[in-house]
Amino acid sequence: MKEQNPSNSYIMPIKTAIIGASGNVGRYLWRSYREAFPDCVGTSFSNPGDGLTFFDIRKPDLAALRLEATGHKAILISSAKPNIGYCEEHQEAARAVNVEGTLELIRQAGRTSLQVIFFSTDYVFGNRPGPHDDDEAPRPTTEYGRQKAAVEEAIASLAENHLVLRLSKIFTAVKGDRTLLDDIASSLAAGRVVRAARDQIFCPTYVEDLVQAVGGIQAKGLRGRMNVANPARWSRADAAIAMAKAMRVDPSLVEVISLYDIPSMAGRPLDTSMACPRLIREVGPTFQPLETFIERVAANWAIQ
Ligand SMILES: NC(=O)c1ccc[n+]([C@@H]2O[C@H](COP(=O)([O-])OP(=O)(O)OC[C@H]3O[C@@H](n4cnc5c(N)ncnc54)[C@H](OP(=O)(O)O)[C@@H]3O)[C@@H](O)[C@H]2O)c1
C-alpha cells in the first residue's frame, strides 16, 4: 500500500510520463501519477511489468508514445545506468544510455509542448565539502557524475521548458528491496558485519517525500535546476550505528571505516550532501526524518 507523507497536503498532479517506471525511483512516481491518470505512460526496458511500455532510450522514439495526444504535460526521465561501478567499467555502454540516448530523447521532447524533467545526482559535485548549493558548479570525480553533468550542461540548449532535479540517496521502508536502510538492517539481522564510512556524508531521502516534492515543483510551474533532497546530513556510519541501536544488536557489528579503506571507492566524492534553498523557498516540502524510518525498518527485521 502506498505510504503518504501526512504532513503534505494533496496537490493535483500534472499528467507526466515516466521513462524508467520499472526502476527503484520511477516506479513510485508512476504509481502516484497513475492514481490520478490511470492511462499515464510508464516505460521499462529489461523488466516488463503490468501496464508498462517497452522503451529503449538508446533509440528513443518519443512520437510512438503519443504523449501529447493523450494529454500528458510532462515527461520525466528516470531511466539511467546509475550504478557507479558499472559506469566506470562500461563507460561507452553507460554513456549510450546516460548521455547520448537521454540527450536525443530531450531533443525530441524539446520540440513538443512537454516539460522535460531530468533526474540528476549529488554525484555531480566533487570533493569540495558539502552541503552543496543549487548553484554550485559541477566538478564530478566519477564517470557517472561526468555523464550526468554532461546532460545538465546540454539540456537548456535542447529543451527550453526543463527541470533538472538533483537527487541524493533515495530509500524506502520496504523489507527486502535492498535500499539503504533495508540493506543495513538485513545484514545486521543476519549477524553480518556492516562496514560503514564515517566520512561518507549524504542526504538520504524517503521516496514518497521525493514524489511529493516533485509534484510540488510541478504545481508551482518551476523551471531550471535545483537540489531535491531531505537537507538533513547523515554519514553512512551514523545511519548504521542508529540502525544497530534500534535493532538492539551487538553494536560491534558496525565497523566504522573511512570510505577510502575500500579500494574500489577510490575517486568517489566523500561529502555529496546538498542544501536545497530553492526547493525550501519555493515549495516548502516537509521531509520525514531518517530516524522514523530507521525505527520502521528495524521493526521489519526484528529478531524474535
Ligand atoms: N536511487 C537513488 O538513490 C538515486 C540517487 C540519485 C540520483 N538518482 C537518479 O534517479 C534516476 C532513477 O534511479 P533508480 O535508482 O530508479 O535507477 P534504477 O533502479 O537502476 O532504474 C533505472 C531505470 O532505467 C531503465 N533503463 C535502463 N536501461 C534503459 C534503456 N536502455 N532504455 C530505457 N530505459 C532503461 C530501467 O529499466 P529496466 O529496469 O526495465 O531495464 C529502469 O526503469 C536515475 O537517473 C539516477 O541516476 C537515483
Short mmCIF file of C-alpha atoms and ligand atoms in Angstrom, two decimals:
data_model
loop_
_atom_site.label_atom_id
_atom_site.label_comp_id
_atom_site.label_asym_id
_atom_site.label_seq_id
_atom_site.Cartn_x
_atom_site.Cartn_y
_atom_site.Cartn_z
CA MET A 1 0.00 0.00 0.00
CA LYS A 2 1.17 3.50 -0.77
CA GLU A 3 2.56 5.36 2.21
CA GLN A 4 1.61 9.02 2.34
CA ASN A 5 3.56 11.82 3.89
CA PRO A 6 0.90 13.00 6.35
CA SER A 7 2.41 16.48 6.63
CA ASN A 8 1.97 17.34 2.95
CA SER A 9 -1.40 18.35 1.62
CA TYR A 10 -2.75 16.86 -1.61
CA ILE A 11 -1.60 18.50 -4.82
CA MET A 12 -3.44 17.82 -8.09
CA PRO A 13 -0.74 16.12 -10.18
CA ILE A 14 0.27 17.16 -13.68
CA LYS A 15 -0.03 14.29 -16.13
CA THR A 16 3.53 13.07 -16.54
CA ALA A 17 5.01 10.14 -18.46
CA ILE A 18 7.73 8.26 -16.60
CA ILE A 19 10.64 6.96 -18.66
CA GLY A 20 12.14 4.27 -16.43
CA ALA A 21 8.97 3.43 -14.50
CA SER A 22 10.35 -0.03 -13.65
CA GLY A 23 13.22 1.47 -11.66
CA ASN A 24 13.59 1.96 -7.93
CA VAL A 25 12.55 5.61 -8.11
CA GLY A 26 10.45 5.69 -11.28
CA ARG A 27 8.02 3.03 -10.06
CA TYR A 28 6.91 5.20 -7.11
CA LEU A 29 6.42 8.25 -9.30
CA TRP A 30 4.48 6.30 -11.91
CA ARG A 31 2.23 4.77 -9.26
CA SER A 32 1.50 8.19 -7.88
CA TYR A 33 0.60 9.73 -11.27
CA ARG A 34 -1.46 6.67 -12.19
CA GLU A 35 -3.71 7.27 -9.19
CA ALA A 36 -4.87 10.49 -10.86
CA PHE A 37 -4.37 9.41 -14.50
CA PRO A 38 -4.83 5.66 -14.96
CA ASP A 39 -3.54 5.83 -18.56
CA CYS A 40 -0.38 7.68 -17.59
CA VAL A 41 2.53 6.25 -19.62
CA GLY A 42 5.34 4.44 -17.84
CA THR A 43 8.17 2.69 -19.65
CA SER A 44 10.52 -0.16 -18.90
CA PHE A 45 13.45 -1.71 -20.70
CA SER A 46 14.52 -5.14 -19.42
CA ASN A 47 11.89 -5.56 -16.67
CA PRO A 48 8.46 -5.74 -18.27
CA GLY A 49 5.55 -5.14 -15.95
CA ASP A 50 1.81 -4.70 -15.97
CA GLY A 51 0.88 -1.60 -17.97
CA LEU A 52 4.49 -0.67 -18.76
CA THR A 53 5.51 0.21 -22.33
CA PHE A 54 8.82 -1.05 -23.71
CA PHE A 55 11.21 1.82 -24.48
CA ASP A 56 14.91 1.78 -25.31
CA ILE A 57 16.34 5.20 -24.60
CA ARG A 58 19.33 4.43 -26.81
CA LYS A 59 16.97 4.55 -29.82
CA PRO A 60 14.26 6.82 -28.49
CA ASP A 61 11.05 7.28 -30.45
CA LEU A 62 9.08 9.79 -28.43
CA ALA A 63 6.35 10.18 -31.05
CA ALA A 64 5.45 6.48 -30.67
CA LEU A 65 4.42 7.15 -27.06
CA ARG A 66 1.73 9.64 -28.25
CA LEU A 67 2.10 11.70 -25.11
CA GLU A 68 0.61 14.98 -26.27
CA ALA A 69 -2.34 13.22 -27.93
CA THR A 70 -3.12 11.51 -24.62
CA GLY A 71 -2.95 14.68 -22.54
CA HIS A 72 0.47 14.35 -20.94
CA LYS A 73 2.05 17.66 -19.98
CA ALA A 74 5.48 16.45 -18.94
CA ILE A 75 8.00 13.67 -19.45
CA LEU A 76 10.18 12.64 -16.53
CA ILE A 77 13.42 10.85 -17.38
CA SER A 78 14.21 8.40 -14.60
CA SER A 79 15.94 5.94 -16.95
CA ALA A 80 19.63 5.58 -16.40
CA LYS A 81 22.53 3.31 -15.75
CA PRO A 82 23.10 4.70 -12.25
CA ASN A 83 25.45 2.08 -10.86
CA ILE A 84 28.71 3.94 -10.25
CA GLY A 85 30.96 0.91 -10.67
CA TYR A 86 29.17 -0.08 -13.88
CA CYS A 87 29.70 3.41 -15.31
CA GLU A 88 33.44 3.22 -14.57
CA GLU A 89 33.84 -0.25 -16.07
CA HIS A 90 31.50 0.13 -19.05
CA GLN A 91 31.86 3.79 -19.90
CA GLU A 92 30.65 3.58 -23.51
CA ALA A 93 27.64 1.40 -22.71
CA ALA A 94 26.67 3.67 -19.82
CA ARG A 95 27.19 6.80 -21.92
CA ALA A 96 24.88 5.41 -24.63
CA VAL A 97 22.06 5.42 -22.06
CA ASN A 98 23.00 8.22 -19.65
CA VAL A 99 24.15 10.78 -22.20
CA GLU A 100 23.58 10.00 -25.88
CA GLY A 101 20.14 8.41 -25.65
CA THR A 102 19.00 10.78 -22.94
CA LEU A 103 20.05 13.85 -24.94
CA GLU A 104 18.32 12.55 -28.07
CA LEU A 105 15.11 12.00 -26.08
CA ILE A 106 15.40 15.51 -24.61
CA ARG A 107 15.97 16.90 -28.13
CA GLN A 108 12.76 15.24 -29.34
CA ALA A 109 10.79 16.38 -26.28
CA GLY A 110 12.12 19.91 -26.73
CA ARG A 111 10.16 20.12 -29.99
CA THR A 112 6.88 19.37 -28.20
CA SER A 113 4.77 21.13 -25.57
CA LEU A 114 6.01 18.71 -22.87
CA GLN A 115 8.08 19.87 -19.94
CA VAL A 116 11.23 17.75 -19.64
CA ILE A 117 12.18 16.67 -16.12
CA PHE A 118 15.61 15.11 -15.78
CA PHE A 119 16.90 13.35 -12.66
CA SER A 120 20.48 14.23 -11.98
CA THR A 121 22.55 13.32 -8.94
CA ASP A 122 24.54 14.62 -5.98
CA TYR A 123 27.49 12.86 -7.64
CA VAL A 124 27.92 15.83 -9.98
CA PHE A 125 29.60 17.51 -7.02
CA GLY A 126 33.24 16.76 -6.48
CA ASN A 127 35.32 16.60 -3.38
CA ARG A 128 34.58 20.05 -2.00
CA PRO A 129 32.95 19.92 1.41
CA GLY A 130 29.14 19.96 1.49
CA PRO A 131 26.44 20.92 1.74
CA HIS A 132 26.44 21.78 -1.95
CA ASP A 133 24.16 24.57 -3.09
CA ASP A 134 21.77 24.66 -6.08
CA ASP A 135 24.17 26.90 -7.98
CA GLU A 136 27.46 25.18 -7.20
CA ALA A 137 29.21 24.26 -10.44
CA PRO A 138 29.53 20.52 -11.10
CA ARG A 139 33.02 19.08 -10.57
CA PRO A 140 32.40 15.35 -10.89
CA THR A 141 35.11 12.87 -9.91
CA THR A 142 33.35 9.77 -11.28
CA GLU A 143 32.26 8.72 -14.77
CA TYR A 144 28.63 8.53 -13.53
CA GLY A 145 28.87 12.12 -12.28
CA ARG A 146 30.51 13.28 -15.51
CA GLN A 147 27.75 11.69 -17.59
CA LYS A 148 25.01 13.35 -15.53
CA ALA A 149 26.85 16.68 -15.64
CA ALA A 150 27.07 16.42 -19.46
CA VAL A 151 23.26 16.23 -19.65
CA GLU A 152 22.88 19.07 -17.15
CA GLU A 153 25.08 21.22 -19.34
CA ALA A 154 23.33 20.46 -22.64
CA ILE A 155 19.70 20.38 -21.58
CA ALA A 156 18.99 24.11 -21.83
CA SER A 157 20.02 24.19 -25.48
CA LEU A 158 17.66 21.30 -26.32
CA ALA A 159 14.52 21.95 -24.30
CA GLU A 160 13.60 25.41 -23.11
CA ASN A 161 10.98 24.13 -20.68
CA HIS A 162 13.06 21.84 -18.49
CA LEU A 163 13.77 20.91 -14.91
CA VAL A 164 16.99 19.36 -13.64
CA LEU A 165 16.38 17.80 -10.22
CA ARG A 166 19.44 16.56 -8.36
CA LEU A 167 18.66 13.66 -6.04
CA SER A 168 20.62 12.20 -3.15
CA LYS A 169 20.31 8.62 -1.86
CA ILE A 170 16.68 7.50 -2.15
CA PHE A 171 15.37 4.85 0.23
CA THR A 172 12.11 3.11 1.07
CA ALA A 173 10.86 1.25 4.13
CA VAL A 174 10.03 -1.89 2.14
CA LYS A 175 11.51 -5.09 3.53
CA GLY A 176 13.84 -6.82 1.11
CA ASP A 177 14.25 -4.16 -1.56
CA ARG A 178 17.93 -3.59 -0.67
CA THR A 179 17.65 0.19 -0.48
CA LEU A 180 19.86 2.00 2.04
CA LEU A 181 18.23 1.11 5.38
CA ASP A 182 16.95 -2.29 4.33
CA ASP A 183 20.43 -3.26 3.19
CA ILE A 184 21.97 -2.31 6.54
CA ALA A 185 19.19 -3.95 8.56
CA SER A 186 19.19 -7.22 6.62
CA SER A 187 22.93 -7.61 7.19
CA LEU A 188 22.66 -6.84 10.90
CA ALA A 189 19.74 -9.25 11.26
CA ALA A 190 21.89 -11.99 9.71
CA GLY A 191 24.71 -11.18 12.13
CA ARG A 192 26.94 -9.89 9.35
CA VAL A 193 29.41 -7.06 9.97
CA VAL A 194 28.39 -3.79 8.29
CA ARG A 195 31.35 -1.64 7.21
CA ALA A 196 30.15 1.94 7.12
CA ALA A 197 32.17 5.07 6.41
CA ARG A 198 32.14 7.94 8.88
CA ASP A 199 33.34 10.33 6.17
CA GLN A 200 30.68 9.44 3.56
CA ILE A 201 28.09 12.17 4.01
CA PHE A 202 24.82 12.39 2.11
CA CYS A 203 21.16 13.34 2.41
CA PRO A 204 19.04 10.17 2.49
CA THR A 205 15.57 10.94 1.20
CA TYR A 206 12.41 8.89 1.61
CA VAL A 207 10.99 8.01 -1.80
CA GLU A 208 7.43 9.18 -1.10
CA ASP A 209 8.79 12.53 0.12
CA LEU A 210 10.57 12.82 -3.22
CA VAL A 211 7.31 12.06 -5.05
CA GLN A 212 5.55 14.82 -3.07
CA ALA A 213 8.39 17.27 -3.70
CA VAL A 214 8.36 16.64 -7.48
CA GLY A 215 4.59 17.18 -7.52
CA GLY A 216 5.02 20.43 -5.60
CA ILE A 217 7.71 21.65 -8.00
CA GLN A 218 5.48 20.91 -11.00
CA ALA A 219 2.43 22.51 -9.41
CA LYS A 220 4.42 25.73 -8.95
CA GLY A 221 5.42 25.70 -12.62
CA LEU A 222 9.11 25.91 -11.77
CA ARG A 223 11.87 25.57 -14.35
CA GLY A 224 15.64 25.20 -14.25
CA ARG A 225 17.90 23.38 -11.83
CA MET A 226 17.52 22.55 -8.16
CA ASN A 227 18.61 20.13 -5.50
CA VAL A 228 15.79 17.92 -4.22
CA ALA A 229 16.71 16.09 -1.03
CA ASN A 230 15.99 15.92 2.65
CA PRO A 231 18.54 18.51 3.78
CA ALA A 232 19.45 16.53 6.94
CA ARG A 233 23.06 15.37 6.51
CA TRP A 234 23.98 11.84 7.57
CA SER A 235 27.11 9.75 7.46
CA ARG A 236 26.66 6.13 6.46
CA ALA A 237 28.32 5.16 9.74
CA ASP A 238 25.83 7.15 11.82
CA ALA A 239 22.92 5.57 9.93
CA ALA A 240 24.33 2.07 10.55
CA ILE A 241 25.01 2.77 14.23
CA ALA A 242 21.47 4.12 14.70
CA MET A 243 20.07 1.02 12.99
CA ALA A 244 22.09 -1.33 15.21
CA LYS A 245 20.76 0.52 18.25
CA ALA A 246 17.15 0.38 17.01
CA MET A 247 17.52 -3.35 16.32
CA ARG A 248 19.24 -3.91 19.69
CA VAL A 249 22.00 -5.93 18.05
CA ASP A 250 25.63 -6.05 19.10
CA PRO A 251 27.00 -2.56 18.23
CA SER A 252 30.34 -4.09 17.26
CA LEU A 253 28.59 -5.45 14.15
CA VAL A 254 29.05 -1.93 12.76
CA GLU A 255 32.66 -1.45 11.71
CA VAL A 256 33.29 2.25 11.28
CA ILE A 257 35.74 2.89 8.46
CA SER A 258 36.90 5.62 6.13
CA LEU A 259 35.42 5.35 2.62
CA TYR A 260 38.84 5.07 1.03
CA ASP A 261 39.61 2.00 3.17
CA ILE A 262 37.60 0.24 0.44
CA PRO A 263 39.91 0.23 -2.62
CA SER A 264 37.02 0.29 -5.13
CA MET A 265 35.75 3.54 -3.61
CA ALA A 266 38.84 5.48 -4.74
CA GLY A 267 37.82 8.66 -6.54
CA ARG A 268 34.33 8.83 -5.12
CA PRO A 269 33.27 12.11 -3.54
CA LEU A 270 33.08 11.93 0.25
CA ASP A 271 30.53 14.59 1.02
CA THR A 272 27.69 14.81 -1.50
CA SER A 273 25.26 16.42 0.93
CA MET A 274 23.09 19.11 -0.59
CA ALA A 275 21.43 22.25 0.66
CA CYS A 276 18.07 22.83 -1.03
CA PRO A 277 17.36 26.55 -0.60
CA ARG A 278 15.36 26.89 -3.82
CA LEU A 279 13.18 23.88 -3.04
CA ILE A 280 12.53 25.02 0.53
CA ARG A 281 11.82 28.61 -0.50
CA GLU A 282 9.55 27.85 -3.44
CA VAL A 283 7.84 24.60 -2.47
CA GLY A 284 8.49 24.19 1.26
CA PRO A 285 8.11 20.40 1.35
CA THR A 286 8.27 18.53 4.61
CA PHE A 287 10.78 15.71 4.75
CA GLN A 288 10.27 13.00 7.31
CA PRO A 289 13.31 12.35 9.50
CA LEU A 290 15.53 9.36 8.81
CA GLU A 291 15.10 8.29 12.44
CA THR A 292 11.42 7.49 11.73
CA PHE A 293 12.42 5.05 9.03
CA ILE A 294 15.29 3.57 10.98
CA GLU A 295 12.69 2.53 13.58
CA ARG A 296 10.33 1.22 10.92
CA VAL A 297 12.95 -0.77 9.03
CA ALA A 298 14.38 -2.11 12.30
CA ALA A 299 10.87 -3.42 13.07
CA ASN A 300 10.78 -5.11 9.63
CA TRP A 301 13.85 -7.09 10.62
CA ALA A 302 13.07 -7.57 14.32
CA ILE A 303 14.92 -10.54 15.75
CA GLN A 304 12.47 -12.78 17.63
N1 LIG B 1 18.16 5.76 -6.44
C1 LIG B 1 18.93 6.74 -5.95
O1 LIG B 1 19.32 6.73 -4.78
C2 LIG B 1 19.33 7.89 -6.86
C3 LIG B 1 20.13 8.92 -6.34
C4 LIG B 1 20.49 9.99 -7.15
C5 LIG B 1 20.04 10.04 -8.47
N2 LIG B 1 19.29 9.02 -8.96
C6 LIG B 1 18.85 9.09 -10.37
O2 LIG B 1 17.46 8.82 -10.40
C7 LIG B 1 17.14 8.06 -11.58
C8 LIG B 1 16.43 6.78 -11.19
O3 LIG B 1 17.32 5.96 -10.43
P1 LIG B 1 16.88 4.49 -9.97
O4 LIG B 1 17.54 4.21 -8.69
O5 LIG B 1 15.40 4.34 -10.08
O6 LIG B 1 17.59 3.61 -11.11
P2 LIG B 1 17.26 2.09 -11.46
O7 LIG B 1 16.50 1.43 -10.37
O8 LIG B 1 18.54 1.49 -11.93
O9 LIG B 1 16.26 2.20 -12.70
C9 LIG B 1 16.76 2.59 -13.95
C10 LIG B 1 15.63 2.63 -14.95
O10 LIG B 1 16.22 2.88 -16.23
C11 LIG B 1 15.69 1.92 -17.14
N3 LIG B 1 16.65 1.67 -18.23
C12 LIG B 1 17.88 1.11 -18.15
N4 LIG B 1 18.40 1.00 -19.38
C13 LIG B 1 17.49 1.51 -20.24
C14 LIG B 1 17.44 1.68 -21.66
N5 LIG B 1 18.43 1.28 -22.47
N6 LIG B 1 16.35 2.27 -22.19
C15 LIG B 1 15.33 2.67 -21.41
N7 LIG B 1 15.31 2.53 -20.06
C16 LIG B 1 16.39 1.95 -19.50
C17 LIG B 1 15.44 0.68 -16.31
O11 LIG B 1 14.53 -0.16 -16.97
P3 LIG B 1 14.55 -1.77 -16.73
O12 LIG B 1 14.73 -1.97 -15.23
O13 LIG B 1 13.19 -2.20 -17.21
O14 LIG B 1 15.68 -2.33 -17.52
C18 LIG B 1 14.85 1.31 -15.05
O15 LIG B 1 13.48 1.59 -15.24
C19 LIG B 1 18.47 7.85 -12.31
O16 LIG B 1 18.62 8.86 -13.27
C20 LIG B 1 19.51 8.02 -11.24
O17 LIG B 1 20.73 8.48 -11.78
C21 LIG B 1 18.92 7.95 -8.18
#
